[in-house]
Coordinates of C-alpha atoms and ligand atoms in Angstrom, one line a residue:
X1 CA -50.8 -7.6 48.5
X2 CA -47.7 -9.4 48.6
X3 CA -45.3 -7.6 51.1
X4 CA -47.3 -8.9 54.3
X5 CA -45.5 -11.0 56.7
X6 CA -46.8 -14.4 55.9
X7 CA -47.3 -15.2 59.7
X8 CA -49.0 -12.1 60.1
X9 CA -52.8 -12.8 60.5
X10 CA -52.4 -16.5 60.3
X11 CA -54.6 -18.8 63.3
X12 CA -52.7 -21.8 63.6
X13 CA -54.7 -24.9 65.7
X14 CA -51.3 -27.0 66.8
X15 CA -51.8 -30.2 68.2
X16 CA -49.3 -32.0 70.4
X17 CA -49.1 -35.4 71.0
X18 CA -47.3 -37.8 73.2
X19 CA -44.0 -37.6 72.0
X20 CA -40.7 -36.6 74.3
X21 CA -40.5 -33.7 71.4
X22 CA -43.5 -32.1 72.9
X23 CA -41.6 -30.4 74.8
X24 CA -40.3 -27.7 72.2
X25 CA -43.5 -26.8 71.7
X26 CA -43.4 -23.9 73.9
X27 CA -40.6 -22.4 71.5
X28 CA -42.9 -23.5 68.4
X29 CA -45.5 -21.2 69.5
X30 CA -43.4 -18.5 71.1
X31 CA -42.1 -18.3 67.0
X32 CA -45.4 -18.7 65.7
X33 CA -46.5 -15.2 67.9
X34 CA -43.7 -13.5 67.1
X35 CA -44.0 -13.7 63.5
X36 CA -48.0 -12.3 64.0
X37 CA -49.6 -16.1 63.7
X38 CA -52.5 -16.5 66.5
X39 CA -52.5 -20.2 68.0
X40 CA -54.5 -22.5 69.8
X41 CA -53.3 -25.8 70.9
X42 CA -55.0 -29.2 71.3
X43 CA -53.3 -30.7 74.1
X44 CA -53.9 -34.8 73.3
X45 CA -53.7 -36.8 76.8
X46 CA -50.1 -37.9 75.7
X47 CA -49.2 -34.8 75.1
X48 CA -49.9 -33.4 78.6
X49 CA -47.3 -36.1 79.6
X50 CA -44.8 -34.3 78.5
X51 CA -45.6 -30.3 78.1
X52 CA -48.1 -28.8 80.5
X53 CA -51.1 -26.6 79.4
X54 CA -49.2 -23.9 81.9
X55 CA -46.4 -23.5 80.1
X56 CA -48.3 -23.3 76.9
X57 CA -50.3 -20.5 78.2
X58 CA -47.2 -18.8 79.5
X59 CA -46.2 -18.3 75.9
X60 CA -49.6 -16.3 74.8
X61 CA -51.2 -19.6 73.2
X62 CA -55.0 -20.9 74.2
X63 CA -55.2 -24.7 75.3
X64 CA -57.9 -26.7 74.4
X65 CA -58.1 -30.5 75.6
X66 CA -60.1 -33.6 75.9
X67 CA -60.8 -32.4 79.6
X68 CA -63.1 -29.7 77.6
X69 CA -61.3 -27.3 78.4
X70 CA -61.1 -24.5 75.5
X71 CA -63.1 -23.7 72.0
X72 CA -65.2 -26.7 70.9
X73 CA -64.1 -29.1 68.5
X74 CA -66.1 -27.3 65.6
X75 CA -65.3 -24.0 66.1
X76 CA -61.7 -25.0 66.0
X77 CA -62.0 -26.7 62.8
X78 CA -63.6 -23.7 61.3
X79 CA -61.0 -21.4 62.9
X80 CA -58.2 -22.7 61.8
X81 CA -56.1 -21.6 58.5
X82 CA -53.6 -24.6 59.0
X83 CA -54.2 -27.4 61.8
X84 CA -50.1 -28.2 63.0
X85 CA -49.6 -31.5 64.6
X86 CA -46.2 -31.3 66.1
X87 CA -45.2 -34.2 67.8
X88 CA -47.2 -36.1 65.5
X89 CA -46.6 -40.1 66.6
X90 CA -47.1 -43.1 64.9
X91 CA -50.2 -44.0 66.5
X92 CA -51.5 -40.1 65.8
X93 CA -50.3 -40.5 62.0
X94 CA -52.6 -44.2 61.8
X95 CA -55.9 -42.5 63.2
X96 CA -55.3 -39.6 61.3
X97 CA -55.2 -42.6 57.8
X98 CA -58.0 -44.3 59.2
X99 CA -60.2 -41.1 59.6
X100 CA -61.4 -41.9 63.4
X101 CA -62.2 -38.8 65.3
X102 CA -62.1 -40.4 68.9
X103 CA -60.2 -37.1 70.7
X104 CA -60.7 -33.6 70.2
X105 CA -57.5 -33.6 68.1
X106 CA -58.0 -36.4 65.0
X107 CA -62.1 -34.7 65.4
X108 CA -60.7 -31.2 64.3
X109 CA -58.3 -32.9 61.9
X110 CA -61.7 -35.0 60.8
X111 CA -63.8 -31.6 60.7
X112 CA -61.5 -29.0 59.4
X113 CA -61.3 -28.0 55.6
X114 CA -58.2 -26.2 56.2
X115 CA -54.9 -28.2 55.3
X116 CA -53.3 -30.1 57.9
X117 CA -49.6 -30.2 58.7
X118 CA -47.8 -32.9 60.4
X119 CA -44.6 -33.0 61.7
X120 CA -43.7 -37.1 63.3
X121 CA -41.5 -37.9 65.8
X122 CA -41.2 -41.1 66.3
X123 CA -38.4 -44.2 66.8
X124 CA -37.0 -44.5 63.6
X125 CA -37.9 -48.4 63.6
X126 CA -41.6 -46.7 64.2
X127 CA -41.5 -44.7 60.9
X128 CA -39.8 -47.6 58.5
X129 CA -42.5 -49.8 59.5
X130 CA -44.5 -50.8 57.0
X131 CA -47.7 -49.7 58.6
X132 CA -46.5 -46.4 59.2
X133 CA -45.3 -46.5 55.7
X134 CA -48.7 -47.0 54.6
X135 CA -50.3 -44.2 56.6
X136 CA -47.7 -41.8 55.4
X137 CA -48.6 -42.5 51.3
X138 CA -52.0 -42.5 52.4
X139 CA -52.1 -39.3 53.7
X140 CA -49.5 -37.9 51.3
X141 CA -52.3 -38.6 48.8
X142 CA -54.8 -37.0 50.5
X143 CA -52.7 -33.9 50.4
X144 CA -51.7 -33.7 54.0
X145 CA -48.7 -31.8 54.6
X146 CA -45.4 -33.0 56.0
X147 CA -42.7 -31.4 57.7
X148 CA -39.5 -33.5 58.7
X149 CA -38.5 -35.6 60.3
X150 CA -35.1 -35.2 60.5
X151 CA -32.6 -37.5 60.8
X152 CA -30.0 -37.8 63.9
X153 CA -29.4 -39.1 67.3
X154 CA -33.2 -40.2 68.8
X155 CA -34.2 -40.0 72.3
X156 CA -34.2 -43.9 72.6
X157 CA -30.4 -44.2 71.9
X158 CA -30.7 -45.4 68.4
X159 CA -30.1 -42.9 65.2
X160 CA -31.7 -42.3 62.2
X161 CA -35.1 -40.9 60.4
X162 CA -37.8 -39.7 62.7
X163 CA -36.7 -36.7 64.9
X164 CA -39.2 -34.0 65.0
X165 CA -38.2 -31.0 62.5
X166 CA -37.0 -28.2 65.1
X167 CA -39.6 -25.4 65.5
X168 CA -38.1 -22.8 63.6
X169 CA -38.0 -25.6 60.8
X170 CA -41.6 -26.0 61.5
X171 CA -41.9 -21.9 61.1
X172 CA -40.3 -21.6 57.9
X173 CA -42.0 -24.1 56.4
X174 CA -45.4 -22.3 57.4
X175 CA -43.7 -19.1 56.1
X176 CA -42.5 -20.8 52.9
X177 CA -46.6 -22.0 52.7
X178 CA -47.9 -18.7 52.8
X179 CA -44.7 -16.7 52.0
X180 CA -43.5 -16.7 48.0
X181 CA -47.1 -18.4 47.1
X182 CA -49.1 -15.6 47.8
X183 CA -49.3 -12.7 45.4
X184 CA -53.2 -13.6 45.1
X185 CA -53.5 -13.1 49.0
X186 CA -57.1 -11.6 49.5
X187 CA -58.6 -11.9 46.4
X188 CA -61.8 -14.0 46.4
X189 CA -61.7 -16.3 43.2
X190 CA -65.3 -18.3 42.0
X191 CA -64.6 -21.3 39.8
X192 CA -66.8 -23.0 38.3
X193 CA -66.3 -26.7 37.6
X194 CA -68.0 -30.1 36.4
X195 CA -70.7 -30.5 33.9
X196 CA -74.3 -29.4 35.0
X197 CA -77.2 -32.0 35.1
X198 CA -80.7 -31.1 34.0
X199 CA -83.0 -33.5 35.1
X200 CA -86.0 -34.6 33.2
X201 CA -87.8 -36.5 35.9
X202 CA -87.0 -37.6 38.9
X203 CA -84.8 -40.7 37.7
X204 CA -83.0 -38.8 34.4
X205 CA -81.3 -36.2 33.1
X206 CA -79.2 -34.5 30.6
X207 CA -75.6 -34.1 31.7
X208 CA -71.8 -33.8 29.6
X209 CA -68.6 -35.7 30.1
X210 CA -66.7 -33.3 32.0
X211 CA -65.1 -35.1 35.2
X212 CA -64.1 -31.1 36.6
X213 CA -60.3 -31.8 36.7
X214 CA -59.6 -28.7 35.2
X215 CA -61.5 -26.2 37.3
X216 CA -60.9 -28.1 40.7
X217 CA -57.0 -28.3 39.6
X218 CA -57.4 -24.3 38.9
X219 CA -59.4 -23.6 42.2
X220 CA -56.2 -25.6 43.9
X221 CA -53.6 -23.7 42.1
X222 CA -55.5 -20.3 43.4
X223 CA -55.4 -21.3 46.4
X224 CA -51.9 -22.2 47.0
X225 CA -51.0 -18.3 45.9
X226 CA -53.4 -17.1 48.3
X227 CA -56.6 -16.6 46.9
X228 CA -59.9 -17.4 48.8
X229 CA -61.6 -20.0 46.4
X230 CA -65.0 -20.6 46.1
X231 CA -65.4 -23.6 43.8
X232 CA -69.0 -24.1 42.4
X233 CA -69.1 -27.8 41.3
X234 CA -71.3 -29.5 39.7
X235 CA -71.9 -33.3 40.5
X236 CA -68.4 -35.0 40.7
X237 CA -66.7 -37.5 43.2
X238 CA -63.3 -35.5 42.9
X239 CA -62.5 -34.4 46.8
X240 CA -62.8 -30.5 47.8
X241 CA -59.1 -29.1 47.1
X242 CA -57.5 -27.9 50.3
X243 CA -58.2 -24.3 51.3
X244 CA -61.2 -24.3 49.0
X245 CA -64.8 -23.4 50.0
X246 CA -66.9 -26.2 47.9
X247 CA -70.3 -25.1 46.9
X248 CA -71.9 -28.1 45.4
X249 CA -74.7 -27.7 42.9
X250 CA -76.7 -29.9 40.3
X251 CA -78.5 -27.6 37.6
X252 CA -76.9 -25.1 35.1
X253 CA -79.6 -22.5 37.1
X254 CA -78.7 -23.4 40.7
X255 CA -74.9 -22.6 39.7
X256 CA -75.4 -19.6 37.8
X257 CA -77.5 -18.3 41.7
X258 CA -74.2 -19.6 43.4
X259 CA -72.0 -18.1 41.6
X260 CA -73.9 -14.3 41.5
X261 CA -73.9 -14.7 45.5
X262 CA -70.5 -13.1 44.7
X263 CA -71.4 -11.1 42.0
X264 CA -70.2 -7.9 43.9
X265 CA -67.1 -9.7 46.1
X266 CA -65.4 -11.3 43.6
X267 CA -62.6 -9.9 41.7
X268 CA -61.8 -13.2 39.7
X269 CA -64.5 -15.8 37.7
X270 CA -63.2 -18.6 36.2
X271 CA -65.7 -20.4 34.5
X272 CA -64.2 -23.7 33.8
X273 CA -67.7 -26.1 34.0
X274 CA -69.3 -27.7 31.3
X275 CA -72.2 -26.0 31.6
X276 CA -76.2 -27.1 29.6
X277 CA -76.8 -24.9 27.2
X278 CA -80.4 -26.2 27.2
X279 CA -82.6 -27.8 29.6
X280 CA -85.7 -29.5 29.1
X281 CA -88.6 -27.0 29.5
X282 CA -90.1 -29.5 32.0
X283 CA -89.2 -31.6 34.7
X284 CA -91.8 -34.2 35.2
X285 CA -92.8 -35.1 38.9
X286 CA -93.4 -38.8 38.3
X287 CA -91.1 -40.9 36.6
X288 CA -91.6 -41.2 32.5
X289 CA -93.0 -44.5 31.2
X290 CA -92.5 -45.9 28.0
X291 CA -95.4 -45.3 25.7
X292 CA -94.9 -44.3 22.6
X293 CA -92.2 -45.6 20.1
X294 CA -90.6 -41.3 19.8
X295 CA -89.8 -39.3 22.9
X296 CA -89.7 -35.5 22.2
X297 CA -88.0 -33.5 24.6
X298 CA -88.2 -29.7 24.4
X299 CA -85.3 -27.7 25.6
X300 CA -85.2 -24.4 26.6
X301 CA -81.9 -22.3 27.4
X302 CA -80.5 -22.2 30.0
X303 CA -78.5 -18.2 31.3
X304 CA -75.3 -18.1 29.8
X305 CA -73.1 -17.6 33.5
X306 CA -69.5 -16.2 32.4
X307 CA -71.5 -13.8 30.1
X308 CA -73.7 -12.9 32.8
X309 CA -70.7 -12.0 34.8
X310 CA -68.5 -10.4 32.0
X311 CA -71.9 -8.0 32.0
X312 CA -71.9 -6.6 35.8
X313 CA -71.7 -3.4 36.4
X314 CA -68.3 -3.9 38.2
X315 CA -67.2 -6.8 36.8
X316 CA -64.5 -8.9 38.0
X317 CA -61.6 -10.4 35.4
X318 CA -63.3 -13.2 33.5
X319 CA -61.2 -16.5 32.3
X320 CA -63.7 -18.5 30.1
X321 CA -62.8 -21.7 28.6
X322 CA -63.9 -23.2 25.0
X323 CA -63.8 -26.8 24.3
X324 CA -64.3 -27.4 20.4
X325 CA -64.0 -30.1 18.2
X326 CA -63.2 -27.5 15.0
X327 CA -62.2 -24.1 14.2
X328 CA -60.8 -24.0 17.5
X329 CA -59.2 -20.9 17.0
X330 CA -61.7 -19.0 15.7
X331 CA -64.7 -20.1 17.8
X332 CA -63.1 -19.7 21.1
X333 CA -62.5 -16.0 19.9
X334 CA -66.2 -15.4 18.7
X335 CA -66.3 -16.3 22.3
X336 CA -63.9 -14.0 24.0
X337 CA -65.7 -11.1 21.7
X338 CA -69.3 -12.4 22.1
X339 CA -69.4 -13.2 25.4
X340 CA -66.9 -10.1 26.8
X341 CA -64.9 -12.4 29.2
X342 CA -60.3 -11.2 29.4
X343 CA -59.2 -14.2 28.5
X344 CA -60.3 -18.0 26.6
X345 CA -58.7 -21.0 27.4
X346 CA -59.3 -22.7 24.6
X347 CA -59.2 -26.9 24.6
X348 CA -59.9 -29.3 21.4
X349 CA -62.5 -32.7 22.5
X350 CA -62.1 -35.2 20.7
X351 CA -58.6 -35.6 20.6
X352 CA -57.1 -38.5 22.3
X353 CA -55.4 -38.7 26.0
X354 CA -56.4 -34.8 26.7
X355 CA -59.5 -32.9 27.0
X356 CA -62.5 -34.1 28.9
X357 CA -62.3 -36.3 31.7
X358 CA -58.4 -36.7 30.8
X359 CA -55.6 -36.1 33.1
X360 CA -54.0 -34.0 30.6
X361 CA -55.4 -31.2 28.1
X362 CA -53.9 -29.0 25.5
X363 CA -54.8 -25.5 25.4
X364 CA -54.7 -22.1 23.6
X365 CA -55.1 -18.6 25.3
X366 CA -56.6 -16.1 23.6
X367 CA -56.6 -12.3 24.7
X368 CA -57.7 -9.2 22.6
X369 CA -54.0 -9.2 21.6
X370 CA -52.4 -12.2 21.2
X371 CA -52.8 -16.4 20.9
X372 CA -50.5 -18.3 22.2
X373 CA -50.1 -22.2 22.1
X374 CA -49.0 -24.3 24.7
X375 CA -48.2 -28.0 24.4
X376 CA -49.8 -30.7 26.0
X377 CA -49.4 -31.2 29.7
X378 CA -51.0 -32.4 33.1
X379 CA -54.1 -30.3 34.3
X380 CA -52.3 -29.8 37.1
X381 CA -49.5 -28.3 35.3
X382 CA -51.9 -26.1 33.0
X383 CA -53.8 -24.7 35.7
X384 CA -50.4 -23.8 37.7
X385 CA -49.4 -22.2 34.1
X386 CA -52.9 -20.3 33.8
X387 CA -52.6 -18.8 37.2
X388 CA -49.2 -17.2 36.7
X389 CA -50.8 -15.8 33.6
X390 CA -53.7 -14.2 35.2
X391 CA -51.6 -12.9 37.8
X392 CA -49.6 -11.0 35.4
X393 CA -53.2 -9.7 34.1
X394 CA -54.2 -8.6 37.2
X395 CA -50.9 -6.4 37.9
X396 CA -51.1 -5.2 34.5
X397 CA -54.8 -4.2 35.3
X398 CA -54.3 -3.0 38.7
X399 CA -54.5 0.9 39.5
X400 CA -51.1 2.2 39.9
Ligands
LIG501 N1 -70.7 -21.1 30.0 C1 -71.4 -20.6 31.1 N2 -72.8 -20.8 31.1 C2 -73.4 -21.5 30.0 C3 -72.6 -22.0 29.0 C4 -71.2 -21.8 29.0 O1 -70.9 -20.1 32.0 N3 -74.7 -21.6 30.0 C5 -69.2 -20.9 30.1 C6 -68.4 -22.1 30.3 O2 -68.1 -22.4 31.6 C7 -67.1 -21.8 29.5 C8 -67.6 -20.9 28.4 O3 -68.9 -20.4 28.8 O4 -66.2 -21.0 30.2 C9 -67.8 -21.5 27.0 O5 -68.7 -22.6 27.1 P1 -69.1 -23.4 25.8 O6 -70.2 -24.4 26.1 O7 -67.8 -24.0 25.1 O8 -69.6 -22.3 24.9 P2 -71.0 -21.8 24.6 O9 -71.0 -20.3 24.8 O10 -72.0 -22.5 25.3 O11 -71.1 -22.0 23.0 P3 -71.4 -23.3 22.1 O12 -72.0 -24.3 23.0 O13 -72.3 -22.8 21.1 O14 -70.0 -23.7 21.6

């Protein structure tokens, strides 16, 4: 699982624009090949300034451009396991901020849900600008990746930050990406996150204060070891983690048919959402009017998803999550026994600054063996914490 060259397999889109540094890129993909990677450039119209599509091709790599030459924009996007932009210039960095999609390049960076990886080149007066500034932390944010630039000598004369990062750089840092994070590599992962929402008529519903940090910082953390995610959420405005396949879903019942889609690919189920135990037994067509001074609402429940999974036949390892405002301990056990899930992650509500819809939480794992504490900590932080744990499961587990 792990030993695999991490280029080996990997389809890079790299996109070169105008930049005098655009003409390494022959060597980029030449090191790219070598280490197994598959690539396909998009040339931009400034980049053809200063590499040709010949040369490119020389070196085993298939051009695309806005000539329409090469795979469509879509197909691209979908291809792709990382888009590379390398030169990446200032003008590149603030379409890329602004989300416009007006060349076949920023409409494969616009359309992919693979990560994207820029390397800049620019003059270094370029990059300290304040509006390039402003792109960088807005992009930064939005979890594109960045590579470089170096500092040194420019092609203008002057020195200082904004060199493009040499291409073996730019290799090892795709190596590093899918190199030492990957001891999940090929194992598909369904996470469940969010709370459900059971509607009642067409205007209301029943629904739970989870905001889904916890599952989409878990599906993220799967990810970067390798894993192929597929994150069932329900209703949330959090954005898709990179590398994550999204399925979006309202009801308790439309997750739990999402989720068994996988029932006999996946080898991991985290359910992490908030899920209604009930939902009312009917959902009226017409909106409800106000009539009588009482409202009775009968519920009926709703399948129970992690211990429908825990049940398969061939059941993949199960990470189940408790939140309790008492007998934490002992409920979120009753749970790992009831329900016949590998692990509980068990988290208090009701406490204040972690928990639901916090940025923190506090949790307790609970195994048939053992319980062990952890202190409080970012979600991000937990979920990093919670992988590593059910990677040493999985070994542990694993057929020898
Ligand atoms: N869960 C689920 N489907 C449900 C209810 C819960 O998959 N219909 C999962 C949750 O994602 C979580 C775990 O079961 O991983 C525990 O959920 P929780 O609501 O805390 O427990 P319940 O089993 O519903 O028990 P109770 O509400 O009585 O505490």
């Amino acid at each position: 699982m792990q030993d695999m060259p991490s280029l080996q397999g990997r389809r890079v889109v790299l996109g070169i624009t105008g930049g005098i540094a655009a003409y390494k890129t022959p060597e980029l993909v030449r090191r790219l090949r070598s280490g197994g990677a598959e690539v396909r450039v998009v040339l931009s119209r400034g980049g053809a300034r200063f590499v040709t599509a010949e040369a490119l091709a020389a070196v085993g790599a298939d051009v695309a451009d806005d000539a329409g030459h090469g795979m469509p924009h879509i197909d691209l996007a979908r291809w792709a396991d990382i888009v590379v932009i390398a030169p990446a210039t200032a003008h590149l960095m603030a379409r890329l901020a602004a989300g416009a999609a007006d060349d076949l390049l920023t409409t494969v960076c616009l359309a992919t849900e693979a990560p994207v990886c820029v390397a800049p080149a620019m003059n270094r007066a370029m990059w300290q600008n304040p509006a390039t500034r402003a792109n960088h932390a807005a992009l930064l944010a939005r979890g594109v990746l960045f590579v470089g630039p170096g500092e040194g000598l420019q092609a203008c004369g002057e020195s200082g930050p904004g060199r493009m990062s040499e291409p073996a750089e730019i290799a090892a840092f795709l190596e590093r990406l899918w190199g030492e994070a990957g001891a999940l590599r090929g194992l598909l992962a369904v996470v469940t996150a969010g709370a459900t929402y059971e509607a009642l008529d067409p205007a209301r519903g029943f629904t739970n204060r989870s905001s889904g940090k916890m599952g989409y910082a878990l599906a993220a953390a799967l990810a970067d070891e390798g894993a192929s995610v597929v994150l069932v959420s329900g209703p949330t405005t959090l954005a898709a983690p990179p590398r994550v396949q999204r399925t979006m879903v309202i009801s308790a019942i439309e997750m739990r048919d999402a989720v068994l889609a996988y029932r006999d690919t996946m080898r991991l189920f985290v359910g992490a959402a908030a899920v209604a135990d009930y939902r009312p037994e009917a959902v009226s067509p017409r909106k409800l009017k106000k009539e009588a001074d009482t409202l009775t609402v009968t519920f009926v429940r709703n399948p129970d998803i992690l211990a429908e999974v825990a049940r398969l036949a061939h059941p993949p390892f199960t990470v189940g999550f408790a939140a309790e405002t008492e007998d934490l301990e002992a409920h979120a056990r009753a749970k790992l026994e009831g329900k016949g899930v590998d692990l509980i992650v068990a988290n208090p509500i009701g406490e204040a600054g972690v928990g639901f819809g916090e940025d923190r939480n506090r949790v307790i794992l609970i195994d048939k063996d053992r319980t062990v504490a952890w202190a409080d900590a970012p979600k991000t932080e937990i979920a990093r914490g919670l992988v590593r744990e059910i990677i040493t499961r999985l070994r542990r587990n694993a057929p020898s």
